Coordinates of C-alpha atoms in Angstrom, one line a residue:
X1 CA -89.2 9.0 3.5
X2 CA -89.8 7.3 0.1
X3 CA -88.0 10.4 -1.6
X4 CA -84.7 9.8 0.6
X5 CA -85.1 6.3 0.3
X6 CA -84.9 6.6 -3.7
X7 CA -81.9 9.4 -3.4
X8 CA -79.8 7.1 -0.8
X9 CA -80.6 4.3 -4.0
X10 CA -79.6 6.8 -6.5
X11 CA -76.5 7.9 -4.4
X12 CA -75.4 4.0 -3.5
X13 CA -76.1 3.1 -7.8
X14 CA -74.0 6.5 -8.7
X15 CA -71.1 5.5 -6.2
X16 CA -71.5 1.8 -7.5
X17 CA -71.1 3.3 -11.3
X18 CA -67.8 5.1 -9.7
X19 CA -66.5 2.1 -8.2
X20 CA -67.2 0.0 -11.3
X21 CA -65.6 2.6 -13.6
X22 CA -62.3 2.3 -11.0
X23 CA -62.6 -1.3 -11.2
X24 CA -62.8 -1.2 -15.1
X25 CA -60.0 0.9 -15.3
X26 CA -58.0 -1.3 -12.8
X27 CA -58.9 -4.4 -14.8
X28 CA -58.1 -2.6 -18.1
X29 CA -54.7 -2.0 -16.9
X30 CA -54.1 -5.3 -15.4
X31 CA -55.1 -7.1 -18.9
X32 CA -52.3 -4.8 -20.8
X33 CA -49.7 -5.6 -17.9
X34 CA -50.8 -9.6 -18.5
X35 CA -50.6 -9.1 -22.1
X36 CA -47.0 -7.6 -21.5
X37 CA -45.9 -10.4 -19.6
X38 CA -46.8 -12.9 -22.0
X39 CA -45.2 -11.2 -24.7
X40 CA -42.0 -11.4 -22.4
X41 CA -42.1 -14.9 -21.7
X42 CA -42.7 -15.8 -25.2
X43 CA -39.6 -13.7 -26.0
X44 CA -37.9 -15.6 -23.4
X45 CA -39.1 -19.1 -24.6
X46 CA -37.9 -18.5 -28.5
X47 CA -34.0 -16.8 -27.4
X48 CA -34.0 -20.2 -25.0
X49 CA -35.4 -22.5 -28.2
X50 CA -32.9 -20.7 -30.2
X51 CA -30.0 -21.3 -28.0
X52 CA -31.1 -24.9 -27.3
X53 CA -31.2 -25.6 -31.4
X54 CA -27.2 -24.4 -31.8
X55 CA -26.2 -26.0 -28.4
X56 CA -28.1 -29.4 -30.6
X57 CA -26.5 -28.0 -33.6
X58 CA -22.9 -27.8 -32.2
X59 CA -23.4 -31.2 -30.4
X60 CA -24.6 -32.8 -33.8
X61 CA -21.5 -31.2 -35.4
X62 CA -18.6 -32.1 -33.3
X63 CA -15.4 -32.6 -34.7
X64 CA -16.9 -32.6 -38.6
X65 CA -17.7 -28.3 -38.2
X66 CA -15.9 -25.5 -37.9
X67 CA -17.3 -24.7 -34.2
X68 CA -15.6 -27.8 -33.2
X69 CA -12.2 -28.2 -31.3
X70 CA -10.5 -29.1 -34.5
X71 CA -11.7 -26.7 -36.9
X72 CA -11.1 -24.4 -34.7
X73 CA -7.6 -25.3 -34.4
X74 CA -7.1 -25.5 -38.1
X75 CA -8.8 -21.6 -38.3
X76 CA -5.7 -20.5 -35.7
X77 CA -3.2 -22.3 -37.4
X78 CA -4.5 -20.6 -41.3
X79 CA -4.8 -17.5 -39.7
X80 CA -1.4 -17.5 -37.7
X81 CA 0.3 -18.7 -41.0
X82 CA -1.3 -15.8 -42.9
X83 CA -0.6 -13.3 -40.6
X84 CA 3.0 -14.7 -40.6
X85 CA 3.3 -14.5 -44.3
X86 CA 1.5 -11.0 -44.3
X87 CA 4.2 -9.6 -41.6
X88 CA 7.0 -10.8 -44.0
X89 CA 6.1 -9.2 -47.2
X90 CA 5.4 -5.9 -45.5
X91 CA 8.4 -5.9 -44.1
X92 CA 10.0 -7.1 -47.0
X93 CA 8.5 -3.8 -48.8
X94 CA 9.5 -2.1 -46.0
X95 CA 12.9 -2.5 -47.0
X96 CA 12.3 -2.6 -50.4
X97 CA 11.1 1.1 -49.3
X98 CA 14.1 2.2 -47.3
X99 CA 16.3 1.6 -50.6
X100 CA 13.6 3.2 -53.1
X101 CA 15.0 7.0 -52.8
X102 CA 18.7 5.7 -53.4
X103 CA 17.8 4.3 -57.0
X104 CA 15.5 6.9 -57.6
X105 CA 16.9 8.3 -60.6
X106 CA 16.5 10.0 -64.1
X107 CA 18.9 8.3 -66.9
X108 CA 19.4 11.6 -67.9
X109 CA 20.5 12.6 -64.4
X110 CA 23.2 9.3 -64.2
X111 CA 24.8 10.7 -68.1
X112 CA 25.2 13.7 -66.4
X113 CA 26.9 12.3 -63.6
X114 CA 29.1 10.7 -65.5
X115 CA 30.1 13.4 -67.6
X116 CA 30.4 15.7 -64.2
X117 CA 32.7 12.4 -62.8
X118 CA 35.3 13.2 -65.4
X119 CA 35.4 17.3 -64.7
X120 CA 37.3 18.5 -61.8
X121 CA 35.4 20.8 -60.2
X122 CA 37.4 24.4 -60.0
X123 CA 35.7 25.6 -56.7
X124 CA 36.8 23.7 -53.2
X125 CA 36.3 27.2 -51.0
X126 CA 32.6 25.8 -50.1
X127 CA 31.5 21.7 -49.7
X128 CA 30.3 20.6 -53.4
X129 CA 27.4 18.6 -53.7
X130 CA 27.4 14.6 -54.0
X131 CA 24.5 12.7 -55.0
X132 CA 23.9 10.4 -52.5
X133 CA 22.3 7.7 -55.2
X134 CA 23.7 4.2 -55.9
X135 CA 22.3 3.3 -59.2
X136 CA 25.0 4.6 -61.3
X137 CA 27.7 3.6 -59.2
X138 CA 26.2 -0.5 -58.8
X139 CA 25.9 -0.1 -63.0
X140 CA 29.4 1.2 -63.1
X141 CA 30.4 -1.8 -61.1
X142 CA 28.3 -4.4 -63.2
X143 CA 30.0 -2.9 -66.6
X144 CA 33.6 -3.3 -65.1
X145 CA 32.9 -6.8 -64.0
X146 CA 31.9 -7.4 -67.9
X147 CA 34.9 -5.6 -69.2
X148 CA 36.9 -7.8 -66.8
X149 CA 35.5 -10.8 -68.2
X150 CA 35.9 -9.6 -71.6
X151 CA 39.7 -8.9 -71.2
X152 CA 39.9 -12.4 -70.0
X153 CA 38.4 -14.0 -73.0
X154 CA 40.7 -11.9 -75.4
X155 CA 43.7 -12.9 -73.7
X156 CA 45.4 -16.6 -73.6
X157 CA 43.5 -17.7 -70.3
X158 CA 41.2 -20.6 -70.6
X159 CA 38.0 -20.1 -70.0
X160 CA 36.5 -21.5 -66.8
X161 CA 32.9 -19.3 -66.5
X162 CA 32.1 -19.6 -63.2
X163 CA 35.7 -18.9 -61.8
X164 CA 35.9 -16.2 -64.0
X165 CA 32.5 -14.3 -63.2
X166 CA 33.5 -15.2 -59.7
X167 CA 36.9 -13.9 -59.0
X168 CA 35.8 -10.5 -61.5
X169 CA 32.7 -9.7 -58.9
X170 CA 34.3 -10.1 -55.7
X171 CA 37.2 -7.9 -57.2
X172 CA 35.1 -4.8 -58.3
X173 CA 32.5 -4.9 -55.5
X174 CA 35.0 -5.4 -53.0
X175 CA 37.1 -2.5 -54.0
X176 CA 34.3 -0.8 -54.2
X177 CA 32.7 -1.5 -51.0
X178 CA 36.6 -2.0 -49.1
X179 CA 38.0 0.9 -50.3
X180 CA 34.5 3.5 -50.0
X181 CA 34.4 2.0 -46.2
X182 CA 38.1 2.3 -45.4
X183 CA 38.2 6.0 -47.1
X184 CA 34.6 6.7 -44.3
X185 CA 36.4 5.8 -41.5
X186 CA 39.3 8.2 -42.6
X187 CA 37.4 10.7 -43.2
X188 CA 35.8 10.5 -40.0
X189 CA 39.0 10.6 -38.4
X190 CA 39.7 13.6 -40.6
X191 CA 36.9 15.5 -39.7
X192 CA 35.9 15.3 -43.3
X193 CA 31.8 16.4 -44.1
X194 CA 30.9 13.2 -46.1
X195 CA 28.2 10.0 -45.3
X196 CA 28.8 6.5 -46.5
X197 CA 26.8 6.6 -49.5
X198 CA 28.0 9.8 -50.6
X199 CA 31.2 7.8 -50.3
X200 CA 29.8 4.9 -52.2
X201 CA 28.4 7.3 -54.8
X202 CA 31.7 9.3 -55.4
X203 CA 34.0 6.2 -55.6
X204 CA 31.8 4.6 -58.1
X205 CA 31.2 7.1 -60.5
X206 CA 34.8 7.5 -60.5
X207 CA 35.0 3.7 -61.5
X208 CA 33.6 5.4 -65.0
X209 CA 37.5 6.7 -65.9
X210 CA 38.7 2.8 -65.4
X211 CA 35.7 1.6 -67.3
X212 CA 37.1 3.7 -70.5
X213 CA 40.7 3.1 -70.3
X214 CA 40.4 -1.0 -69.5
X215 CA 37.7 -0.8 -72.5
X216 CA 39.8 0.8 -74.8
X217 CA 43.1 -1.2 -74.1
X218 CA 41.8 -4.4 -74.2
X219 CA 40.9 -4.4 -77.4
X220 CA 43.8 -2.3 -78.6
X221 CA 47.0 -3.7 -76.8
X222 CA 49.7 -0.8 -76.7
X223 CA 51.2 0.4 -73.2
X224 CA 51.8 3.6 -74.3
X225 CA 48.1 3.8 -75.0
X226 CA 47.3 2.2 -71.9
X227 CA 49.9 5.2 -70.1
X228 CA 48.2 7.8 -71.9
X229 CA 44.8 7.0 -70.6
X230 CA 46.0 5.7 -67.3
X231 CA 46.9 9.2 -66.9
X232 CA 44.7 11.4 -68.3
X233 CA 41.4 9.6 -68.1
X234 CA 42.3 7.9 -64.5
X235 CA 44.0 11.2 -63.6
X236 CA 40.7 12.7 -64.3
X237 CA 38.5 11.1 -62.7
X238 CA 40.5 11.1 -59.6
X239 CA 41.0 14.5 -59.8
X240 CA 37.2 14.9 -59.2
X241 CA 37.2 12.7 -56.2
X242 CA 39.7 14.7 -54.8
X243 CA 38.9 17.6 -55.5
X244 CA 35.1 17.0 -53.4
X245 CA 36.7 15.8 -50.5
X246 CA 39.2 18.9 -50.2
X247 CA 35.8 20.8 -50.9
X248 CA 34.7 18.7 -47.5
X249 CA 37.5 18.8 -45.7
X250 CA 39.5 21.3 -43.1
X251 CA 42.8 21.4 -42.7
X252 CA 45.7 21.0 -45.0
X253 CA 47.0 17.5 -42.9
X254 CA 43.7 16.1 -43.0
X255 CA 43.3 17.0 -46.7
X256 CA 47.0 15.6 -47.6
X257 CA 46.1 12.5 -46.0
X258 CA 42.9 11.5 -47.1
X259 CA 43.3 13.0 -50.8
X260 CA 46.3 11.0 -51.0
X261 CA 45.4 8.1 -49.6
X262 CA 42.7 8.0 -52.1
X263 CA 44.4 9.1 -55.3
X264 CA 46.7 6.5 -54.8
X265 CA 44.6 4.0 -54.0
X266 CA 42.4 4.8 -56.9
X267 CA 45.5 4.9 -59.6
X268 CA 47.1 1.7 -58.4
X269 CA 44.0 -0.4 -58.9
X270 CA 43.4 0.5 -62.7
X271 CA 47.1 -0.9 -62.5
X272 CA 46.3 -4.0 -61.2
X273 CA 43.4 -4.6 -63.3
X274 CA 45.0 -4.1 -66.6
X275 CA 48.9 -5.8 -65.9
X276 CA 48.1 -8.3 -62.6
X277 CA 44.7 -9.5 -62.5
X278 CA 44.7 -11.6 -65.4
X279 CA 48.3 -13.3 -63.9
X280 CA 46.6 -13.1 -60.6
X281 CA 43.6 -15.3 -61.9
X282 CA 45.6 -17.4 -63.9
X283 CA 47.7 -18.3 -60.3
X284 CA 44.1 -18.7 -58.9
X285 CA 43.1 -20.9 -61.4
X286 CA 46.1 -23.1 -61.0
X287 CA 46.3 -23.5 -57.7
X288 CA 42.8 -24.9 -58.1
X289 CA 42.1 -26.8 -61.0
X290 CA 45.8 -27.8 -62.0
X291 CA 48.2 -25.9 -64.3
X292 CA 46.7 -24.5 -67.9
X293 CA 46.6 -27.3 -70.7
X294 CA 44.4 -27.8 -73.7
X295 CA 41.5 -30.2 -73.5
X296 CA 42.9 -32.5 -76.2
X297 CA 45.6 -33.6 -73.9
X298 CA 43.5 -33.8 -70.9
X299 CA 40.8 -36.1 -72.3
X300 CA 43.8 -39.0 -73.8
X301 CA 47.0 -37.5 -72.2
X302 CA 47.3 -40.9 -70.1
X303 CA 46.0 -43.7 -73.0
X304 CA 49.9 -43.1 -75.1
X305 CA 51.3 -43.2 -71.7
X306 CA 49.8 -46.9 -71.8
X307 CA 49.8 -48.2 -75.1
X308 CA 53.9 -47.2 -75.1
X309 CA 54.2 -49.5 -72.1
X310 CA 52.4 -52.1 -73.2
X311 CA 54.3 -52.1 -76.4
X312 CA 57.7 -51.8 -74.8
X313 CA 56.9 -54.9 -72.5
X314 CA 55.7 -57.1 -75.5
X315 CA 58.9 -55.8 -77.6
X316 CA 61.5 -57.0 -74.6
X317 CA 59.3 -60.6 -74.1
X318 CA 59.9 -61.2 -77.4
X319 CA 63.5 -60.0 -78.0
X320 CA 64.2 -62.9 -74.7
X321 CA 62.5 -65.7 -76.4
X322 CA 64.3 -65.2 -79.7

C-alpha cells in the first residue's frame, strides 16, 4: 500500500512537472507576445509624437514658412512662371529647329550654286534637281539691298537713311517673296513638279545675275554696258530658271506659260531697278518729306525772306516822311 502510495506521488509530481513545463512554455510565449506589443505601442506613441511636433511646427510657422498658405502660393506662382518660360524657349527652339535643315549649308556648296545659277542646264528630258536651301538666296537678297543703296548714294538723291534702307528692303524681299509665291501658284495650276522653297531657292539664286550687272553699272555709267549685261548676264541667269521648270513641267502650254511669265517678269525687274527705282524713290521721297533742296536753304531759306520785308517797309516809311 505504501509502495502505490509513493508511485500515485511519483505519478501526480511527474504530471505536475508536465503541467509546469506547459505552463512555462505558455508563459514563455505570452512574455514575447507582451514584449511585442509594447514595442508596437511605443512605435505608435513616437509616429503620433512625431506628427504632433510638425502639426506644432506648422502652427508655429503660419504665414512666415513655406508650408503656409502663402508660401505655398508663391511656390505655384514660381513654378507656373517657370514652367511658362520653359514651354516658350522650347518651342522657340522648336522652330529654330524646323528652319535648321534650310540653312544647313557648306560655303563651298552656295559658290557652287552660284556658279551653276549662271549655266543653263542642257538636259530638260528628266526634272533637274533644286536645292531646297535659303541661305544663299536671303544673302543674295541682303547684297542687292546694299547694291541698291549704294547706287543711291552715287547718284544725285539726297540721302535720307532710313527711307532709303526702307524702300530698298521691301523692294527686293517683296519681289522676291511676291513673285516666288505668284510663280507657286502657277505652277500648281500648271501641273509643274516644284515646292515653295524650291521656288524661293531658284528665284533667288537667280537674283545673282542682277547682283553683277546693277554692281557693275553703277559704278560705271554706260547703257550700252548696262544692255550688254542686261542681256547676257540677266539672260543667263534666267535661262537657268527656265530651263528647271521646263525640266519640271509637262506640256508645251503649261511650259509657254509659266517660262514666260517668269522670264519676263525676271528681265523687267533688273529694268526697273537700274532706270526707275531711283525716280521711283525720289517721287517717294517727295511726296513725303517735301521736294529735294539742299540743307543750306532749308536751315535760313525764310530769315532773307524777312529781313527783305522788313527793309522794304522801313525804306517806304521813310521815303513818306521826307
Amino acid at each position: 500500500g505504501g509502495f502505490e502510495d509513493n508511485m500515485q506521488g511519483g505519478g501526480s509530481a511527474v504530471i505536475d512537472m508536465e503541467n509546469m513545463d506547459d505552463t512555462s512554455g505558455s508563459s514563455f510565449e505570452d512574455m514575447g507576445e507582451m514584449h511585442q506589443r509594447m514595442k508596437e505601442e511605443e512605435e505608435e506613441e513616437a509616429e503620433g509624437d512625431a506628427g504632433a511636433g510638425e502639426e506644432e511646427d506648422g502652427e508655429f510657422l503660419g504665414m512666415k514658412g513655406l508650408r503656409g498658405q502663402l508660401g505655398r502660393q508663391v511656390a505655384d506662382q514660381m513654378w507656373q512662371v517657370g514652367k511658362r518660360q520653359a514651354s516658350k524657349a522650347f518651342s522657340l527652339y522648336a522652330n529654330i529647329d524646323i528652319l535648321r535643315p534650310y540653312f544647313d549649308v557648306e560655303p563651298v556648296q552656295v559658290r557652287a550654286r552660284l556658279l551653276e545659277s549662271m549655266i543653263p542646264v542642257k538636259m530638260i528630258n528628266f526634272p533637274q534637281k533644286i536645292a531646297g536651301e535659303l541661305y544663299g538666296p536671303l544673302m543674295l537678297v541682303f547684297t542687292l539691298v546694299a547694291i541698291l543703296l549704294h547706287g543711291m548714294k552715287t547718284s544725285d538723291t539726297i540721302i535720307r537713311e532710313g527711307t532709303l534702307m526702307g524702300t530698298a528692303i521691301g523692294t527686293c524681299f517683296g519681289y522676291w517673296l511676291g513673285v516666288s509665291s505668284f510663280m507657286y501658284f502657277l505652277a500648281y495650276l500648271c501641273n509643274a513638279q516644284i515646292t515653295m522653297v524650291q521656288m524661293l531657292s531658284l528665284l533667288g539664286y537667280g537674283l545673282f545675275g542682277h547682283c553683277i550687272t546693277l554692281f557693275v553699272t553703277y559704278n560705271i555709267h554706260f547703257h550700252s554696258l548696262f544692255y550688254i549685261f542686261w542681256l547676257v548676264v540677266g539672260g543667263l541667269s534666267t535661262l537657268r530658271m527656265v530651263a528647271v521648270l521646263v525640266s519640271r513641267t509637262v506640256g508645251h502650254t503649261q511650259r509657254l506659260i509659266l517660262c514666260g511669265t517668269l522670264a519676263a517678269l525676271h528681265m523687267l525687274f533688273l529694268l526697273y531697278l537700274h532706270f526707275a527705282y531711283h525716280k521711283v524713290v525720289e517721287g517717294i521721297l517727295d511726296t513725303l518729306e517735301g521736294p529735294n533742296m539742299p540743307p543750306f536753304q532749308r536751315v535760313a531759306r525764310d530769315v532773307p525772306v524777312v529781313s527783305n520785308a522788313v527793309l522794304n517797309t522801313t525804306a517806304k516809311a521813310i521815303a513818306l516822311t521826307l
